mmCIF file of C-alpha atoms and ligand atoms in Angstrom:
data_model
loop_
_atom_site.group_PDB
_atom_site.id
_atom_site.type_symbol
_atom_site.label_atom_id
_atom_site.label_comp_id
_atom_site.label_asym_id
_atom_site.label_seq_id
_atom_site.Cartn_x
_atom_site.Cartn_y
_atom_site.Cartn_z
ATOM 1 C CA UNK A 1 40.514 -118.039 -144.365
ATOM 2 C CA UNK A 2 39.100 -119.353 -147.627
ATOM 3 C CA UNK A 3 41.192 -121.508 -149.931
ATOM 4 C CA UNK A 4 40.286 -122.606 -153.407
ATOM 5 C CA UNK A 5 41.925 -126.019 -153.553
ATOM 6 C CA UNK A 6 44.054 -127.380 -150.764
ATOM 7 C CA UNK A 7 45.492 -130.714 -149.651
ATOM 8 C CA UNK A 8 43.417 -130.873 -146.479
ATOM 9 C CA UNK A 9 42.003 -128.028 -144.390
ATOM 10 C CA UNK A 10 43.042 -129.961 -141.250
ATOM 11 C CA UNK A 11 46.627 -130.187 -142.587
ATOM 12 C CA UNK A 12 46.650 -126.475 -143.325
ATOM 13 C CA UNK A 13 45.681 -125.527 -139.778
ATOM 14 C CA UNK A 14 48.085 -128.075 -138.256
ATOM 15 C CA UNK A 15 50.932 -126.652 -140.354
ATOM 16 C CA UNK A 16 50.140 -123.149 -139.165
ATOM 17 C CA UNK A 17 50.161 -124.331 -135.562
ATOM 18 C CA UNK A 18 53.488 -126.124 -136.020
ATOM 19 C CA UNK A 19 54.909 -123.009 -137.697
ATOM 20 C CA UNK A 20 53.935 -121.172 -134.512
ATOM 21 C CA UNK A 21 51.520 -118.849 -136.300
ATOM 22 C CA UNK A 22 49.328 -117.076 -133.807
ATOM 23 C CA UNK A 23 45.770 -118.283 -134.259
ATOM 24 C CA UNK A 24 42.690 -117.069 -132.471
ATOM 25 C CA UNK A 25 40.642 -119.933 -131.021
ATOM 26 C CA UNK A 26 37.608 -120.308 -133.267
ATOM 27 C CA UNK A 27 39.602 -119.472 -136.445
ATOM 28 C CA UNK A 28 38.213 -121.335 -139.412
ATOM 29 C CA UNK A 29 39.575 -122.393 -142.773
ATOM 30 C CA UNK A 30 37.326 -123.615 -145.583
ATOM 31 C CA UNK A 31 38.153 -124.898 -149.048
ATOM 32 C CA UNK A 32 36.310 -125.613 -152.286
ATOM 33 C CA UNK A 33 38.137 -128.914 -152.820
ATOM 34 C CA UNK A 34 40.732 -131.090 -151.103
ATOM 35 C CA UNK A 35 43.330 -133.172 -152.919
ATOM 36 C CA UNK A 36 44.158 -135.172 -149.766
ATOM 37 C CA UNK A 37 41.003 -134.971 -147.654
ATOM 38 C CA UNK A 38 41.289 -137.477 -144.861
ATOM 39 C CA UNK A 39 39.081 -139.432 -142.504
ATOM 40 C CA UNK A 40 40.100 -141.579 -139.562
ATOM 41 C CA UNK A 41 43.012 -144.011 -139.719
ATOM 42 C CA UNK A 42 44.355 -142.802 -143.032
ATOM 43 C CA UNK A 43 41.081 -143.241 -144.883
ATOM 44 C CA UNK A 44 40.234 -140.826 -147.659
ATOM 45 C CA UNK A 45 37.526 -138.181 -147.469
ATOM 46 C CA UNK A 46 36.274 -137.753 -151.005
ATOM 47 C CA UNK A 47 36.386 -133.982 -151.597
ATOM 48 C CA UNK A 48 35.256 -132.933 -155.086
ATOM 49 C CA UNK A 49 35.366 -129.280 -156.150
ATOM 50 C CA UNK A 50 32.782 -126.619 -155.635
ATOM 51 C CA UNK A 51 29.738 -128.311 -154.143
ATOM 52 C CA UNK A 52 30.463 -129.414 -150.564
ATOM 53 C CA UNK A 53 31.873 -128.002 -147.358
ATOM 54 C CA UNK A 54 35.392 -128.748 -146.121
ATOM 55 C CA UNK A 55 35.806 -126.919 -142.842
ATOM 56 C CA UNK A 56 38.441 -126.852 -140.081
ATOM 57 C CA UNK A 57 38.451 -124.874 -136.865
ATOM 58 C CA UNK A 58 41.258 -124.252 -134.374
ATOM 59 C CA UNK A 59 40.561 -124.608 -130.661
ATOM 60 C CA UNK A 60 42.541 -124.744 -127.459
ATOM 61 C CA UNK A 61 41.344 -127.711 -125.400
ATOM 62 C CA UNK A 62 41.916 -126.703 -121.791
ATOM 63 C CA UNK A 63 41.018 -130.162 -120.427
ATOM 64 C CA UNK A 64 43.939 -131.777 -122.302
ATOM 65 C CA UNK A 65 44.247 -134.849 -124.501
ATOM 66 C CA UNK A 66 41.951 -137.260 -122.606
ATOM 67 C CA UNK A 67 39.024 -134.976 -123.422
ATOM 68 C CA UNK A 68 39.560 -135.159 -127.194
ATOM 69 C CA UNK A 69 37.308 -138.192 -127.693
ATOM 70 C CA UNK A 70 34.361 -136.447 -126.021
ATOM 71 C CA UNK A 71 35.099 -133.293 -127.956
ATOM 72 C CA UNK A 72 34.804 -135.138 -131.249
ATOM 73 C CA UNK A 73 31.410 -136.550 -130.214
ATOM 74 C CA UNK A 74 30.202 -133.119 -129.089
ATOM 75 C CA UNK A 75 31.169 -131.648 -132.466
ATOM 76 C CA UNK A 76 29.069 -134.316 -134.164
ATOM 77 C CA UNK A 77 26.158 -132.916 -132.143
ATOM 78 C CA UNK A 78 26.928 -129.388 -133.385
ATOM 79 C CA UNK A 79 26.491 -130.672 -136.953
ATOM 80 C CA UNK A 80 23.315 -132.523 -135.955
ATOM 81 C CA UNK A 81 21.844 -129.383 -134.376
ATOM 82 C CA UNK A 82 22.550 -127.445 -137.566
ATOM 83 C CA UNK A 83 20.864 -130.053 -139.768
ATOM 84 C CA UNK A 84 17.885 -130.388 -137.427
ATOM 85 C CA UNK A 85 17.322 -126.694 -136.708
ATOM 86 C CA UNK A 86 17.993 -125.188 -140.127
ATOM 87 C CA UNK A 87 17.023 -127.960 -142.505
ATOM 88 C CA UNK A 88 14.472 -129.871 -140.367
ATOM 89 C CA UNK A 89 16.339 -133.109 -141.031
ATOM 90 C CA UNK A 90 16.232 -136.189 -138.843
ATOM 91 C CA UNK A 91 20.010 -136.154 -138.363
ATOM 92 C CA UNK A 92 21.693 -138.787 -136.179
ATOM 93 C CA UNK A 93 25.164 -139.293 -134.774
ATOM 94 C CA UNK A 94 26.970 -142.571 -135.292
ATOM 95 C CA UNK A 95 29.719 -143.227 -132.770
ATOM 96 C CA UNK A 96 32.393 -142.063 -132.953
ATOM 97 C CA UNK A 97 32.471 -139.503 -135.748
ATOM 98 C CA UNK A 98 29.760 -139.720 -138.389
ATOM 99 C CA UNK A 99 26.514 -137.841 -139.022
ATOM 100 C CA UNK A 100 23.760 -139.787 -140.757
ATOM 101 C CA UNK A 101 20.513 -138.762 -142.425
ATOM 102 C CA UNK A 102 18.044 -141.376 -143.696
ATOM 103 C CA UNK A 103 20.536 -144.146 -142.946
ATOM 104 C CA UNK A 104 23.275 -142.541 -145.051
ATOM 105 C CA UNK A 105 26.404 -140.614 -144.157
ATOM 106 C CA UNK A 106 26.069 -136.880 -144.770
ATOM 107 C CA UNK A 107 29.005 -135.562 -142.736
ATOM 108 C CA UNK A 108 32.074 -136.697 -140.798
ATOM 109 C CA UNK A 109 34.223 -135.195 -138.051
ATOM 110 C CA UNK A 110 37.974 -135.572 -137.659
ATOM 111 C CA UNK A 111 39.588 -134.021 -134.561
ATOM 112 C CA UNK A 112 43.387 -133.917 -134.618
ATOM 113 C CA UNK A 113 45.737 -132.814 -131.847
ATOM 114 C CA UNK A 114 48.824 -130.676 -132.051
ATOM 115 C CA UNK A 115 51.609 -129.601 -129.718
ATOM 116 C CA UNK A 116 52.891 -130.649 -126.355
ATOM 117 C CA UNK A 117 51.492 -132.914 -123.687
ATOM 118 C CA UNK A 118 50.916 -130.090 -121.230
ATOM 119 C CA UNK A 119 47.629 -129.584 -119.437
ATOM 120 C CA UNK A 120 45.895 -128.016 -122.424
ATOM 121 C CA UNK A 121 46.428 -128.908 -126.065
ATOM 122 C CA UNK A 122 45.748 -127.400 -129.472
ATOM 123 C CA UNK A 123 43.111 -129.147 -131.532
ATOM 124 C CA UNK A 124 42.016 -128.925 -135.120
ATOM 125 C CA UNK A 125 38.389 -129.827 -135.674
ATOM 126 C CA UNK A 126 37.674 -130.930 -139.228
ATOM 127 C CA UNK A 127 34.175 -131.296 -140.636
ATOM 128 C CA UNK A 128 33.313 -132.579 -144.077
ATOM 129 C CA UNK A 129 29.674 -131.900 -144.935
ATOM 130 C CA UNK A 130 28.179 -133.033 -148.232
ATOM 131 C CA UNK A 131 26.013 -130.402 -149.881
ATOM 132 C CA UNK A 132 25.863 -131.644 -153.466
ATOM 133 C CA UNK A 133 27.769 -134.805 -154.312
ATOM 134 C CA UNK A 134 28.522 -135.282 -158.020
ATOM 135 C CA UNK A 135 27.224 -138.454 -159.687
ATOM 136 C CA UNK A 136 30.690 -140.021 -160.015
ATOM 137 C CA UNK A 137 31.137 -140.033 -156.206
ATOM 138 C CA UNK A 138 29.728 -143.591 -156.190
ATOM 139 C CA UNK A 139 32.975 -144.879 -157.645
ATOM 140 C CA UNK A 140 34.931 -143.435 -154.729
ATOM 141 C CA UNK A 141 32.828 -144.275 -151.679
ATOM 142 C CA UNK A 142 32.041 -147.824 -150.681
ATOM 143 C CA UNK A 143 29.252 -147.080 -148.191
ATOM 144 C CA UNK A 144 25.877 -145.313 -148.399
ATOM 145 C CA UNK A 145 26.228 -141.529 -148.453
ATOM 146 C CA UNK A 146 23.958 -138.569 -149.068
ATOM 147 C CA UNK A 147 24.033 -134.762 -149.263
ATOM 148 C CA UNK A 148 22.027 -131.748 -148.133
ATOM 149 C CA UNK A 149 20.555 -130.989 -151.565
ATOM 150 C CA UNK A 150 19.123 -134.522 -151.767
ATOM 151 C CA UNK A 151 17.745 -134.555 -148.247
ATOM 152 C CA UNK A 152 16.392 -131.028 -147.885
ATOM 153 C CA UNK A 153 13.717 -129.259 -149.897
ATOM 154 C CA UNK A 154 15.251 -125.914 -148.864
ATOM 155 C CA UNK A 155 17.698 -123.887 -150.936
ATOM 156 C CA UNK A 156 21.225 -124.352 -149.604
ATOM 157 C CA UNK A 157 23.498 -121.310 -149.606
ATOM 158 C CA UNK A 158 26.989 -122.543 -148.742
ATOM 159 C CA UNK A 159 28.136 -119.134 -147.481
ATOM 160 C CA UNK A 160 25.327 -119.055 -144.942
ATOM 161 C CA UNK A 161 26.000 -122.693 -144.134
ATOM 162 C CA UNK A 162 29.639 -121.943 -143.197
ATOM 163 C CA UNK A 163 28.591 -119.085 -140.943
ATOM 164 C CA UNK A 164 25.956 -121.205 -139.248
ATOM 165 C CA UNK A 165 28.281 -124.181 -138.870
ATOM 166 C CA UNK A 166 30.941 -122.002 -137.244
ATOM 167 C CA UNK A 167 28.336 -120.571 -134.875
ATOM 168 C CA UNK A 168 27.104 -124.035 -133.864
ATOM 169 C CA UNK A 169 30.658 -125.333 -133.441
ATOM 170 C CA UNK A 170 31.763 -122.401 -131.292
ATOM 171 C CA UNK A 171 28.626 -122.722 -129.144
ATOM 172 C CA UNK A 172 29.404 -126.388 -128.524
ATOM 173 C CA UNK A 173 33.074 -125.605 -127.817
ATOM 174 C CA UNK A 174 32.116 -123.028 -125.208
ATOM 175 C CA UNK A 175 29.681 -125.450 -123.552
ATOM 176 C CA UNK A 176 32.403 -128.113 -123.652
ATOM 177 C CA UNK A 177 34.945 -125.847 -121.979
ATOM 178 C CA UNK A 178 32.577 -125.253 -119.075
ATOM 179 C CA UNK A 179 31.341 -128.773 -118.350
ATOM 180 C CA UNK A 180 33.190 -131.197 -120.671
ATOM 181 C CA UNK A 181 31.482 -134.078 -122.440
ATOM 182 C CA UNK A 182 29.241 -134.825 -119.438
ATOM 183 C CA UNK A 183 27.030 -131.935 -120.600
ATOM 184 C CA UNK A 184 26.384 -133.727 -123.921
ATOM 185 C CA UNK A 185 25.750 -137.339 -122.886
ATOM 186 C CA UNK A 186 21.954 -137.072 -122.859
ATOM 187 C CA UNK A 187 21.860 -135.265 -126.200
ATOM 188 C CA UNK A 188 24.212 -137.804 -127.766
ATOM 189 C CA UNK A 189 22.078 -140.689 -126.559
ATOM 190 C CA UNK A 190 18.872 -139.034 -127.817
ATOM 191 C CA UNK A 191 20.389 -138.586 -131.277
ATOM 192 C CA UNK A 192 22.279 -141.874 -131.479
ATOM 193 C CA UNK A 193 21.716 -143.762 -134.749
ATOM 194 C CA UNK A 194 22.075 -147.106 -132.987
ATOM 195 C CA UNK A 195 20.371 -146.388 -129.641
ATOM 196 C CA UNK A 196 19.135 -149.701 -128.187
ATOM 197 C CA UNK A 197 19.868 -151.503 -131.452
ATOM 198 C CA UNK A 198 21.961 -154.604 -132.040
ATOM 199 C CA UNK A 199 25.473 -153.619 -133.065
ATOM 200 C CA UNK A 200 28.919 -155.039 -133.363
ATOM 201 C CA UNK A 201 32.166 -153.318 -132.674
ATOM 202 C CA UNK A 202 34.878 -154.102 -135.164
ATOM 203 C CA UNK A 203 37.611 -154.932 -132.669
ATOM 204 C CA UNK A 204 39.812 -157.985 -132.238
ATOM 205 C CA UNK A 205 37.848 -160.044 -131.369
ATOM 206 C CA UNK A 206 34.693 -158.232 -132.459
ATOM 207 C CA UNK A 207 32.032 -157.550 -129.826
ATOM 208 C CA UNK A 208 28.312 -158.029 -130.414
ATOM 209 C CA UNK A 209 25.550 -156.645 -128.263
ATOM 210 C CA UNK A 210 23.002 -153.894 -127.818
ATOM 211 C CA UNK A 211 24.137 -150.276 -128.039
ATOM 212 C CA UNK A 212 23.383 -148.483 -124.760
ATOM 213 C CA UNK A 213 24.838 -145.074 -125.548
ATOM 214 C CA UNK A 214 28.003 -143.406 -124.314
ATOM 215 C CA UNK A 215 29.645 -142.797 -120.931
ATOM 216 C CA UNK A 216 31.101 -139.554 -119.581
ATOM 217 C CA UNK A 217 34.397 -139.991 -121.427
ATOM 218 C CA UNK A 218 32.595 -140.704 -124.690
ATOM 219 C CA UNK A 219 33.182 -144.467 -124.615
ATOM 220 C CA UNK A 220 30.555 -146.665 -126.278
ATOM 221 C CA UNK A 221 28.479 -148.832 -123.919
ATOM 222 C CA UNK A 222 27.608 -152.273 -125.284
ATOM 223 C CA UNK A 223 25.450 -154.753 -123.447
ATOM 224 C CA UNK A 224 26.571 -158.239 -124.437
ATOM 225 C CA UNK A 225 24.971 -161.526 -123.399
ATOM 226 C CA UNK A 226 27.499 -161.730 -120.523
ATOM 227 C CA UNK A 227 28.072 -158.170 -119.331
ATOM 228 C CA UNK A 228 27.995 -154.457 -120.075
ATOM 229 C CA UNK A 229 31.244 -153.209 -121.582
ATOM 230 C CA UNK A 230 32.566 -149.735 -122.356
ATOM 231 C CA UNK A 231 34.993 -149.290 -125.227
ATOM 232 C CA UNK A 232 37.110 -146.286 -126.067
ATOM 233 C CA UNK A 233 39.524 -145.382 -128.703
ATOM 234 C CA UNK A 234 39.816 -144.079 -132.187
ATOM 235 C CA UNK A 235 40.707 -147.462 -133.632
ATOM 236 C CA UNK A 236 37.223 -148.913 -133.330
ATOM 237 C CA UNK A 237 34.324 -148.922 -135.792
ATOM 238 C CA UNK A 238 30.690 -149.639 -134.985
ATOM 239 C CA UNK A 239 28.255 -151.366 -137.338
ATOM 240 C CA UNK A 240 24.605 -152.438 -137.241
ATOM 241 C CA UNK A 241 24.396 -155.972 -135.818
HETATM 242 P P1 ATP B 1 33.823 -145.494 -138.767
HETATM 243 O O1 ATP B 1 33.938 -144.036 -138.511
HETATM 244 O O2 ATP B 1 32.652 -146.104 -138.106
HETATM 245 O O3 ATP B 1 35.093 -146.246 -138.603
HETATM 246 P P2 ATP B 1 33.758 -145.117 -141.618
HETATM 247 O O4 ATP B 1 33.888 -146.291 -142.532
HETATM 248 O O5 ATP B 1 32.692 -144.112 -141.884
HETATM 249 O O6 ATP B 1 33.470 -145.713 -140.261
HETATM 250 P P3 ATP B 1 35.639 -142.962 -141.456
HETATM 251 O O7 ATP B 1 37.113 -142.958 -141.336
HETATM 252 O O8 ATP B 1 34.830 -142.319 -140.400
HETATM 253 O O9 ATP B 1 35.174 -144.444 -141.612
HETATM 254 O O10 ATP B 1 35.249 -142.235 -142.811
HETATM 255 C C1 ATP B 1 35.930 -142.481 -144.001
HETATM 256 C C2 ATP B 1 35.018 -143.257 -144.924
HETATM 257 O O11 ATP B 1 33.903 -142.426 -145.272
HETATM 258 C C3 ATP B 1 35.674 -143.597 -146.239
HETATM 259 O O12 ATP B 1 36.376 -144.805 -146.153
HETATM 260 C C4 ATP B 1 34.468 -143.670 -147.195
HETATM 261 O O13 ATP B 1 33.843 -144.925 -147.131
HETATM 262 C C5 ATP B 1 33.493 -142.668 -146.618
HETATM 263 N N1 ATP B 1 33.546 -141.364 -147.316
HETATM 264 C C6 ATP B 1 34.597 -140.767 -147.921
HETATM 265 N N2 ATP B 1 34.264 -139.574 -148.436
HETATM 266 C C7 ATP B 1 32.946 -139.395 -148.134
HETATM 267 C C8 ATP B 1 32.019 -138.358 -148.392
HETATM 268 N N3 ATP B 1 32.346 -137.227 -149.029
HETATM 269 N N4 ATP B 1 30.752 -138.536 -147.932
HETATM 270 C C9 ATP B 1 30.379 -139.646 -147.281
HETATM 271 N N5 ATP B 1 31.216 -140.659 -147.007
HETATM 272 C C10 ATP B 1 32.487 -140.538 -147.429
HETATM 273 C C1 BTN B 2 35.392 -139.190 -141.216
HETATM 274 O O1 BTN B 2 34.193 -139.444 -141.336
HETATM 275 O O2 BTN B 2 36.276 -140.048 -141.189
HETATM 276 C C2 BTN B 2 35.815 -137.775 -140.995
HETATM 277 C C3 BTN B 2 35.933 -137.004 -142.260
HETATM 278 C C4 BTN B 2 36.414 -135.594 -141.996
HETATM 279 C C5 BTN B 2 36.588 -134.816 -143.270
HETATM 280 C C6 BTN B 2 36.952 -133.385 -143.018
HETATM 281 S S1 BTN B 2 36.860 -132.378 -144.492
HETATM 282 C C7 BTN B 2 37.633 -131.066 -143.657
HETATM 283 C C8 BTN B 2 38.754 -131.695 -142.835
HETATM 284 N N1 BTN B 2 39.936 -131.882 -143.633
HETATM 285 C C9 BTN B 2 40.242 -133.183 -143.784
HETATM 286 O O3 BTN B 2 41.202 -133.611 -144.442
HETATM 287 N N2 BTN B 2 39.364 -133.944 -143.128
HETATM 288 C C10 BTN B 2 38.352 -133.135 -142.468
#
């Protein structure tokens, strides 16, 4: 489904699920602009018209809610694979949900859950991928960002990009359904922006140490001066130390 301007492609899919519309797993909605694009914890995803990609995909997560964290990390790898394989970019994942190129954010992932607490659950996988950010974006985003047209010397055709992104996402989802996040740990750690770097986790109190990758649930492993700790949860943010 293609929409011109929408509030948020994630919202649109969630509304359809709540309205009990039948959706095929793998169904995708894309828009040209979002008036209420969202990131984690109520933050805004800046979504200007006509130059980027705002993409959401429905999936049924058979492993249930505890697997959602790992799923979100695996989807980040789907975006990384796309950027590496098709645009030869040195794309990296930043735990838990960002994709970086040349030290700047190029894409973000927002996985949202819907429905009951039964064994499986419905998920909406949102991906915002910058293709061509207008000049005025600077006024709206307080951290370094970039886009595909800046980073790649190749022509970018957004129609082909959507098709390729859907293909990469569905491939990852199928792999995830077979073996869960465990199948992605090595790949995540190989593509981790902060691998073996000093970091701090913005928690209360904040935790400083060396980033040692992720565990099988997708928790971040931090080696502090006292011990090695694993931290989970969507409320945390990681920064260079
Ligand atoms: P973390 O995920 O580590 O908590 P974050 O600051 O990136 O860090 P998110 O919720 O993942 O937080 O992303 C939302 C943030 O991304 C916004 O607060 C803004 O700084 C930035 N942002 C918003 N729109 C865009 C965009 N189109 N491209 C790049 N960055 C954006
Ligand atoms: C983040 O970095 O916080 C995640 C940003 C996710 C943005 C995408 S754009 C398509 C989908 N619809 C939304 O409202 N958010 C996601």
